[in-house]
Tab-separated table of C-alpha atoms in Angstrom:
chain	number	residue	atom	x	y	z
A	1	MET	CA	287.644	3.273	198.918
A	2	GLU	CA	288.070	0.223	199.928
A	3	GLU	CA	291.184	-1.616	198.564
A	4	ILE	CA	290.394	-4.201	196.488
A	5	VAL	CA	292.978	-7.522	197.037
A	6	LEU	CA	293.838	-8.225	193.862
A	7	GLY	CA	296.964	-10.120	194.304
A	8	ASN	CA	299.460	-11.463	196.793
A	9	PRO	CA	299.022	-10.155	200.467
A	10	LEU	CA	302.548	-9.886	200.948
A	11	SER	CA	303.795	-8.168	197.410
A	12	LYS	CA	303.963	-4.328	196.884
A	13	GLU	CA	301.424	-3.947	194.962
A	14	ALA	CA	299.726	-0.463	196.067
A	15	PRO	CA	300.831	1.860	192.531
A	16	ARG	CA	300.184	-0.652	190.863
A	17	GLN	CA	296.312	-0.488	191.889
A	18	GLY	CA	297.036	3.831	191.973
A	19	VAL	CA	297.341	3.025	188.032
A	20	SER	CA	294.967	0.727	186.874
A	21	SER	CA	292.255	2.362	189.450
A	22	ASP	CA	290.057	3.321	185.603
A	23	LYS	CA	290.253	-0.753	184.840
A	24	ILE	CA	286.949	-2.266	184.404
A	25	TRP	CA	287.255	-4.683	182.896
A	26	THR	CA	289.668	-6.476	185.140
A	27	ARG	CA	290.227	-10.786	185.322
A	28	ASP	CA	287.594	-10.829	188.651
A	29	PHE	CA	285.802	-8.513	187.434
A	30	ILE	CA	285.117	-10.613	183.739
A	31	LEU	CA	284.911	-14.119	186.589
A	32	ILE	CA	281.601	-12.765	188.831
A	33	CYS	CA	280.373	-11.795	184.638
A	34	LEU	CA	280.628	-15.190	184.132
A	35	SER	CA	279.575	-17.022	187.196
A	36	ASN	CA	276.593	-14.612	187.112
A	37	PHE	CA	275.105	-15.158	183.676
A	38	CYS	CA	275.815	-18.802	184.138
A	39	VAL	CA	273.404	-18.949	187.542
A	40	PHE	CA	270.955	-16.293	185.657
A	41	LEU	CA	271.067	-18.646	183.192
A	42	GLY	CA	269.549	-22.278	185.032
A	43	PHE	CA	267.577	-19.720	186.470
A	44	GLN	CA	265.738	-17.425	183.781
A	45	MET	CA	265.167	-20.646	182.393
A	46	THR	CA	262.979	-21.608	185.288
A	47	LEU	CA	260.781	-18.728	184.901
A	48	PRO	CA	258.422	-18.967	181.901
A	49	THR	CA	258.073	-22.492	182.423
A	50	LEU	CA	257.357	-22.868	186.232
A	51	PRO	CA	253.695	-22.016	185.841
A	52	LEU	CA	253.922	-24.322	183.015
A	53	PHE	CA	254.995	-26.549	186.235
A	54	VAL	CA	252.597	-25.626	188.196
A	55	GLU	CA	249.501	-26.671	185.711
A	56	GLN	CA	251.049	-29.508	185.974
A	57	LEU	CA	250.657	-30.609	189.299
A	58	GLY	CA	247.210	-29.386	189.645
A	59	GLY	CA	247.318	-25.808	190.318
A	60	ASN	CA	245.250	-22.440	188.816
A	61	ASP	CA	246.447	-18.633	188.522
A	62	GLN	CA	246.520	-18.448	192.085
A	63	LEU	CA	248.987	-21.015	192.461
A	64	ILE	CA	250.647	-20.121	190.116
A	65	GLY	CA	251.516	-16.470	192.115
A	66	ILE	CA	251.901	-17.534	195.190
A	67	VAL	CA	254.371	-20.817	194.659
A	68	VAL	CA	256.287	-18.255	192.066
A	69	GLY	CA	256.073	-15.304	194.849
A	70	ILE	CA	257.125	-16.857	197.993
A	71	PHE	CA	260.600	-16.768	196.186
A	72	THR	CA	260.756	-13.731	196.861
A	73	PHE	CA	259.920	-13.293	199.314
A	74	SER	CA	262.560	-15.575	201.418
A	75	ALA	CA	264.459	-13.762	199.028
A	76	LEU	CA	263.723	-10.997	200.952
A	77	LEU	CA	264.716	-12.060	204.527
A	78	ILE	CA	267.295	-13.872	204.209
A	79	ARG	CA	268.951	-10.094	202.209
A	80	PRO	CA	270.252	-8.511	205.366
A	81	ASN	CA	271.551	-11.450	207.071
A	82	ALA	CA	273.924	-11.605	203.615
A	83	GLY	CA	274.139	-7.472	203.527
A	84	HIS	CA	275.533	-7.623	207.261
A	85	SER	CA	277.678	-10.708	206.387
A	86	LEU	CA	278.936	-9.562	203.917
A	87	GLU	CA	280.687	-6.475	205.787
A	88	THR	CA	281.539	-9.732	208.893
A	89	LYS	CA	282.193	-13.136	206.824
A	90	GLY	CA	283.338	-12.535	203.578
A	91	ARG	CA	282.159	-11.823	200.061
A	92	ARG	CA	283.461	-15.480	199.714
A	93	PHE	CA	281.595	-17.400	202.270
A	94	VAL	CA	278.562	-15.813	201.453
A	95	TYR	CA	278.398	-16.250	197.809
A	96	LEU	CA	278.754	-19.461	197.134
A	97	THR	CA	277.008	-20.311	200.016
A	98	GLY	CA	274.618	-19.332	197.803
A	99	LEU	CA	274.836	-20.245	195.034
A	100	GLY	CA	275.139	-23.986	196.646
A	101	ILE	CA	272.188	-23.680	197.967
A	102	PHE	CA	270.993	-22.627	194.359
A	103	VAL	CA	272.240	-25.854	192.987
A	104	PHE	CA	270.580	-27.980	195.686
A	105	SER	CA	267.362	-26.817	195.643
A	106	VAL	CA	266.701	-25.920	191.533
A	107	GLY	CA	268.285	-29.941	191.298
A	108	THR	CA	265.155	-31.382	193.644
A	109	PHE	CA	262.669	-29.534	191.667
A	110	GLY	CA	262.397	-31.805	188.907
A	111	PHE	CA	261.518	-34.829	191.253
A	112	VAL	CA	258.915	-32.764	193.259
A	113	LYS	CA	255.588	-34.530	192.972
A	114	SER	CA	253.247	-32.124	194.624
A	115	LEU	CA	252.871	-28.758	195.622
A	116	LEU	CA	253.689	-28.617	199.162
A	117	PHE	CA	256.963	-30.311	198.577
A	118	LEU	CA	257.593	-27.003	195.396
A	119	PHE	CA	256.333	-24.845	197.647
A	120	ILE	CA	258.559	-25.211	200.319
A	121	MET	CA	261.767	-25.880	198.389
A	122	ARG	CA	261.488	-21.681	196.579
A	123	ILE	CA	261.345	-20.722	199.748
A	124	ILE	CA	264.063	-22.558	200.134
A	125	GLN	CA	265.764	-21.180	196.112
A	126	GLY	CA	265.141	-17.934	197.854
A	127	LEU	CA	267.729	-17.847	200.451
A	128	GLY	CA	270.080	-18.705	197.615
A	129	TRP	CA	268.483	-16.097	195.606
A	130	GLY	CA	269.010	-13.464	197.561
A	131	PHE	CA	272.745	-14.779	199.271
A	132	SER	CA	273.652	-14.825	195.995
A	133	THR	CA	272.246	-12.007	194.027
A	134	THR	CA	273.801	-9.741	196.888
A	135	ALA	CA	276.777	-10.645	197.193
A	136	SER	CA	277.267	-11.295	193.198
A	137	GLY	CA	276.511	-7.450	193.282
A	138	THR	CA	278.183	-6.461	195.815
A	139	ILE	CA	281.739	-7.958	194.474
A	140	ALA	CA	280.686	-6.374	191.085
A	141	THR	CA	280.409	-3.193	192.810
A	142	ASP	CA	284.479	-3.655	194.928
A	143	LEU	CA	285.600	-4.265	191.749
A	144	ILE	CA	284.225	-0.828	189.553
A	145	PRO	CA	286.078	2.419	189.580
A	146	ALA	CA	284.007	4.673	191.850
A	147	ASN	CA	284.272	7.036	188.929
A	148	LYS	CA	282.812	4.684	186.728
A	149	ARG	CA	280.159	3.110	188.656
A	150	GLY	CA	277.286	3.703	186.925
A	151	GLU	CA	279.261	2.133	183.097
A	152	GLY	CA	280.324	-0.934	184.687
A	153	MET	CA	277.233	-1.602	186.533
A	154	GLY	CA	275.387	-1.667	183.050
A	155	TYR	CA	278.367	-3.711	182.340
A	156	TYR	CA	277.412	-6.409	184.630
A	157	GLY	CA	273.949	-6.647	184.253
A	158	LEU	CA	275.288	-6.837	180.792
A	159	SER	CA	275.683	-10.582	182.505
A	160	GLY	CA	272.529	-10.994	183.418
A	161	ASN	CA	270.952	-9.700	180.674
A	162	ILE	CA	272.450	-11.854	178.151
A	163	ALA	CA	271.267	-14.685	180.159
A	164	LEU	CA	268.165	-13.994	179.073
A	165	ALA	CA	268.204	-13.628	175.805
A	166	PHE	CA	268.860	-16.986	175.679
A	167	GLY	CA	267.280	-18.050	179.116
A	168	PRO	CA	263.166	-18.099	178.575
A	169	SER	CA	263.816	-19.104	175.100
A	170	LEU	CA	265.649	-22.027	175.660
A	171	GLY	CA	263.367	-22.698	179.170
A	172	LEU	CA	260.590	-23.063	176.483
A	173	ALA	CA	262.203	-25.083	174.208
A	174	LEU	CA	263.603	-27.441	176.227
A	175	VAL	CA	260.191	-28.424	178.069
A	176	GLY	CA	259.148	-29.114	174.247
A	177	VAL	CA	261.745	-31.886	173.618
A	178	ILE	CA	263.090	-33.372	177.583
A	179	SER	CA	261.008	-33.387	180.392
A	180	PHE	CA	260.605	-30.679	183.181
A	181	THR	CA	262.930	-32.901	185.160
A	182	GLN	CA	266.323	-32.674	182.807
A	183	LEU	CA	265.568	-29.103	182.061
A	184	PHE	CA	265.961	-28.271	185.865
A	185	LEU	CA	269.319	-30.415	186.693
A	186	ILE	CA	270.704	-28.316	183.659
A	187	CYS	CA	270.361	-25.401	185.661
A	188	ALA	CA	271.204	-26.574	188.792
A	189	ILE	CA	274.295	-27.829	186.446
A	190	LEU	CA	274.614	-23.805	185.548
A	191	GLY	CA	274.137	-23.473	188.898
A	192	LEU	CA	277.078	-25.560	190.041
A	193	LEU	CA	279.757	-24.331	187.150
A	194	ALA	CA	278.391	-20.117	188.818
A	195	LEU	CA	280.234	-22.523	192.042
A	196	LEU	CA	282.973	-23.155	190.013
A	197	LEU	CA	283.836	-19.763	188.358
A	198	SER	CA	283.121	-18.113	191.358
A	199	SER	CA	285.387	-19.985	193.068
A	200	THR	CA	288.317	-18.460	191.855
A	201	ILE	CA	287.327	-14.676	191.722
A	202	ARG	CA	289.637	-12.963	194.156
A	203	PHE	CA	287.784	-12.147	196.685
A	204	LYS	CA	287.880	-8.015	198.632
A	205	LYS	CA	288.842	-9.094	202.490
A	206	VAL	CA	286.891	-8.091	205.462
A	207	GLU	CA	289.039	-6.006	207.613
A	208	ALA	CA	287.457	-6.445	210.654
A	209	LYS	CA	288.174	-2.628	212.747
A	210	ALA	CA	287.535	-1.446	209.698
A	211	THR	CA	283.685	-2.517	209.866
A	212	PRO	CA	281.400	-2.037	212.961
A	213	PRO	CA	279.432	-3.526	215.387
A	214	VAL	CA	276.102	-5.105	213.698
A	215	LYS	CA	272.870	-3.188	214.903
A	216	LYS	CA	270.356	-5.317	216.204
A	217	TRP	CA	268.160	-3.573	214.550
A	218	ASP	CA	270.260	-2.693	211.229
A	219	PHE	CA	268.064	-4.693	208.006
A	220	TYR	CA	268.210	-1.604	205.454
A	221	GLU	CA	270.706	1.210	204.016
A	222	LYS	CA	268.535	4.862	203.863
A	223	SER	CA	270.576	6.500	201.999
A	224	ALA	CA	269.875	3.273	199.739
A	225	LEU	CA	266.388	3.907	200.037
A	226	PRO	CA	265.238	6.137	197.747
A	227	PRO	CA	265.725	4.356	194.495
A	228	SER	CA	264.763	1.405	196.340
A	229	LEU	CA	260.985	2.656	196.560
A	230	LEU	CA	260.771	3.454	192.997
A	231	LEU	CA	262.187	0.196	191.974
A	232	PHE	CA	260.043	-1.621	193.710
A	233	PHE	CA	256.468	-0.219	191.580
A	234	ILE	CA	258.871	-1.414	188.770
A	235	THR	CA	259.751	-4.771	189.261
A	236	VAL	CA	255.485	-5.172	190.918
A	237	THR	CA	255.465	-5.204	187.116
A	238	PHE	CA	258.253	-7.707	186.586
A	239	GLY	CA	255.887	-10.249	188.385
A	240	GLY	CA	253.013	-9.577	186.316
A	241	ILE	CA	255.489	-11.024	182.772
A	242	ALA	CA	257.446	-13.400	184.667
A	243	SER	CA	254.621	-14.763	186.098
A	244	PHE	CA	250.710	-14.844	183.827
A	245	LEU	CA	251.954	-13.173	179.843
A	246	PRO	CA	253.032	-16.956	178.697
A	247	LEU	CA	249.089	-17.928	179.723
A	248	TYR	CA	247.822	-14.623	178.324
A	249	SER	CA	249.246	-15.204	174.595
A	250	ALA	CA	248.508	-18.350	175.282
A	251	GLN	CA	245.150	-17.972	176.080
A	252	LYS	CA	244.520	-14.875	173.399
A	253	GLY	CA	245.917	-16.984	170.943
A	254	ILE	CA	249.203	-15.331	169.958
A	255	GLU	CA	252.785	-16.981	168.797
A	256	GLY	CA	255.829	-16.172	169.313
A	257	ILE	CA	256.286	-15.725	172.771
A	258	GLN	CA	259.311	-17.110	173.439
A	259	TRP	CA	260.568	-13.917	171.211
A	260	TYR	CA	258.410	-11.486	173.529
A	261	PHE	CA	261.368	-12.785	175.732
A	262	LEU	CA	264.809	-12.410	173.349
A	263	LEU	CA	262.995	-9.342	172.366
A	264	TYR	CA	263.553	-8.333	175.837
A	265	ALA	CA	266.594	-8.913	176.390
A	266	VAL	CA	268.354	-7.886	172.989
A	267	ALA	CA	267.223	-4.394	174.114
A	268	LEU	CA	268.351	-4.172	177.563
A	269	MET	CA	271.685	-5.030	175.955
A	270	VAL	CA	271.359	-2.428	173.859
A	271	THR	CA	270.835	0.510	176.849
A	272	ARG	CA	274.238	-0.876	177.713
A	273	THR	CA	276.067	1.044	175.629
A	274	PHE	CA	274.608	4.394	176.651
A	275	ALA	CA	272.919	4.134	180.249
A	276	GLY	CA	275.246	3.657	182.710
A	277	LYS	CA	277.685	6.022	180.998
A	278	LEU	CA	274.478	9.534	180.380
A	279	TYR	CA	274.295	8.439	184.310
A	280	ASP	CA	277.390	8.924	184.728
A	281	SER	CA	278.588	11.687	183.517
A	282	ARG	CA	274.620	13.465	183.935
A	283	GLY	CA	272.966	11.102	186.728
A	284	HIS	CA	269.298	9.761	186.960
A	285	LYS	CA	267.944	12.843	185.859
A	286	ALA	CA	268.054	11.827	182.299
A	287	VAL	CA	267.968	8.633	182.455
A	288	PHE	CA	265.061	7.769	184.204
A	289	LEU	CA	261.685	9.355	183.517
A	290	PRO	CA	262.807	8.154	179.370
A	291	GLY	CA	263.315	4.638	181.175
A	292	THR	CA	260.482	5.029	183.079
A	293	LEU	CA	258.129	6.604	180.439
A	294	LEU	CA	258.745	3.030	178.186
A	295	ILE	CA	257.814	1.252	180.703
A	296	LEU	CA	254.687	2.720	181.500
A	297	VAL	CA	253.594	2.627	177.073
A	298	SER	CA	255.180	-1.503	177.625
A	299	MET	CA	252.348	-2.051	180.359
A	300	LEU	CA	250.063	-0.034	178.103
A	301	LEU	CA	250.350	-2.236	175.596
A	302	LEU	CA	250.032	-6.368	177.254
A	303	SER	CA	246.834	-4.691	178.551
A	304	TRP	CA	244.854	-4.745	175.064
A	305	LEU	CA	247.611	-6.861	173.676
A	306	PRO	CA	246.075	-7.480	169.900
A	307	ASN	CA	248.451	-9.185	167.860
A	308	SER	CA	252.252	-10.046	167.689
A	309	THR	CA	253.371	-6.967	166.531
A	310	ILE	CA	252.101	-5.002	169.381
A	311	LEU	CA	253.976	-8.639	171.960
A	312	PHE	CA	257.263	-7.942	170.376
A	313	THR	CA	256.868	-3.762	170.136
A	314	ALA	CA	256.311	-3.928	173.994
A	315	ALA	CA	259.111	-6.386	174.520
A	316	VAL	CA	261.106	-3.921	173.222
A	317	LEU	CA	259.689	-0.876	175.486
A	318	TYR	CA	259.888	-2.436	177.998
A	319	GLY	CA	263.470	-4.158	177.520
A	320	LEU	CA	264.801	-0.434	176.720
A	321	GLY	CA	262.762	0.936	179.809
A	322	PHE	CA	264.350	-1.943	182.299
A	323	GLY	CA	267.039	-2.095	180.375
A	324	THR	CA	267.817	2.397	181.665
A	325	VAL	CA	266.343	2.639	184.955
A	326	GLN	CA	267.417	-0.874	186.561
A	327	PRO	CA	271.167	-0.080	186.265
A	328	ALA	CA	270.760	3.780	186.739
A	329	LEU	CA	268.697	2.874	190.600
A	330	GLN	CA	271.721	0.450	191.930
A	331	ALA	CA	274.252	2.317	191.238
A	332	TRP	CA	272.888	5.039	192.635
A	333	SER	CA	271.649	2.556	195.369
A	334	VAL	CA	276.036	2.566	196.543
A	335	LYS	CA	276.249	6.023	195.661
A	336	GLU	CA	275.776	7.385	198.876
A	337	SER	CA	276.713	4.247	201.037
A	338	SER	CA	279.735	4.338	202.900
A	339	ALA	CA	282.679	1.654	201.849
A	340	ASN	CA	282.037	-1.069	204.688
A	341	ARG	CA	278.028	-0.600	203.837
A	342	ARG	CA	277.416	-1.184	200.465
A	343	GLY	CA	277.114	-5.028	200.509
A	344	MET	CA	273.493	-3.331	203.898
A	345	ALA	CA	273.267	-1.321	200.959
A	346	ASN	CA	272.569	-4.117	198.178
A	347	ALA	CA	270.861	-5.873	199.825
A	348	THR	CA	268.252	-2.853	200.574
A	349	PHE	CA	268.458	-2.724	196.525
A	350	PHE	CA	267.915	-5.919	196.036
A	351	SER	CA	264.691	-6.746	199.225
A	352	PHE	CA	263.171	-4.220	196.873
A	353	PHE	CA	263.263	-6.217	193.447
A	354	ASP	CA	261.629	-8.853	195.753
A	355	LEU	CA	259.177	-7.407	197.196
A	356	GLY	CA	257.720	-5.885	193.428
A	357	VAL	CA	258.140	-9.423	192.129
A	358	GLY	CA	256.456	-11.732	195.115
A	359	ILE	CA	254.023	-8.893	195.426
A	360	GLY	CA	253.053	-8.383	191.763
A	361	ALA	CA	252.974	-11.745	190.987
A	362	ILE	CA	250.267	-12.561	193.625
A	363	ALA	CA	248.490	-9.936	193.015
A	364	PHE	CA	248.460	-10.730	189.586
A	365	GLY	CA	246.862	-14.488	190.505
A	366	GLN	CA	244.993	-12.832	192.128
A	367	ILE	CA	244.282	-9.853	189.569
A	368	GLY	CA	244.438	-12.142	187.408
A	369	HIS	CA	241.175	-14.723	188.601
A	370	TRP	CA	238.718	-12.389	189.632
A	371	LEU	CA	239.390	-9.472	186.319
A	372	GLY	CA	241.299	-11.221	183.830
A	373	TYR	CA	244.470	-11.573	182.567
A	374	SER	CA	244.530	-8.067	180.656
A	375	SER	CA	243.608	-5.926	184.167
A	376	ILE	CA	247.136	-7.139	184.876
A	377	TYR	CA	248.913	-4.707	183.102
A	378	MET	CA	246.045	-1.737	183.933
A	379	VAL	CA	247.159	-1.829	187.425
A	380	ALA	CA	250.872	-2.382	186.244
A	381	ALA	CA	250.914	0.600	184.664
A	382	ILE	CA	249.530	2.440	187.842
A	383	SER	CA	252.828	1.270	189.294
A	384	VAL	CA	254.859	2.598	186.567
A	385	LEU	CA	252.527	6.010	187.484
A	386	CYS	CA	254.130	5.850	191.529
A	387	SER	CA	256.896	5.484	190.339
A	388	ILE	CA	256.651	8.270	187.965
A	389	LEU	CA	255.003	10.706	191.099
A	390	LEU	CA	257.219	9.027	193.773
A	391	TYR	CA	260.541	10.007	192.667
A	392	PHE	CA	259.026	13.725	191.004
A	393	TYR	CA	259.035	14.143	195.432
A	394	ILE	CA	262.117	12.758	196.093
A	395	VAL	CA	263.335	14.951	193.865
A	396	MET	CA	261.677	18.026	195.341
A	397	LYS	CA	262.656	17.016	198.953
A	398	SER	CA	266.029	16.997	197.344
A	399	SER	CA	266.416	20.062	195.987
A	400	VAL	CA	264.571	21.617	199.364
A	401	ARG	CA	266.852	21.109	201.413
A	402	LYS	CA	269.504	22.244	199.775
A	403	PRO	CA	271.149	25.158	200.382
A	404	ALA	CA	270.932	28.452	198.067
């Protein structure tokens, strides 16, 4: 396991590091969680409001899907480069660069007057998001003891979930009383606060002699592919929720969409109290199937959606399911990777996360346009079912490879 530089590199701190090796809540771990909270809060405030902004600019469902989806594709393209840069240029450079790009792009949203310019700025935002989230996940992994990685990643994920609890509702509430320009500037300020907080983190130093030369076609970490593929089929569902659920509920005359995001986030936070520990003690088999089944039921309920009670029930089920599955899959993705490949393992994991959301947003824009919003969530349920079937295949293939 790589050493993490927690203090003065000239001081003799190795014995103390060994004693505190099981401690999760260090100064730097708290700082990365606070920074993650700020940037996610700014991001989540734009999540349900950006489709409304696209509508104001004259966009339809298809354009909403494209504007939402292109962000994830630009993040996807930059993640392999971010993974390599984490091991060559260091955590600080990648993370602060990504946050800076995020602040710039979100801050310009409010001054956009055309869909083309918004499209370009979303691409730029995706680049910043790809750099910053790949780096922050890797930084958190560096700081968490290996024997508590599931639990620690659960706590780290909680910082984003708390932002999710307030971000969408806060964004929707603010857009009713202030302009889009003011809203996006507030989101940019939150990103700037994240940059200032993270600048004080004592990042793990790059060890040049321990870093292998970068291969020309090294775009992913092979050991992270199984959990990343499973995540892809699950995050497809999020593309449908983030892009079209506010419009779908409004079309049905169902009020309280802000409560959907709040209940979803609260359910996510509840899972952080047990899901990570369950993964650490019993592995992914104890959390994956229960979690994905809850997500599957949630999608079926959204496809039906007769009233607000079903909307809120779907929110709780989705939060419990996604909050159980996502940190376990992320811990699984770095478990088998070597210490100097953690950056690339996280890049692979988040690349498939982005790919799922992006394909979901764009594909569901077409499906919603042709077949109606309810069809979006029926197709999303099928995607979750594909993840379950793929999981069985991965588990069976893994058991066959093990010696008798």
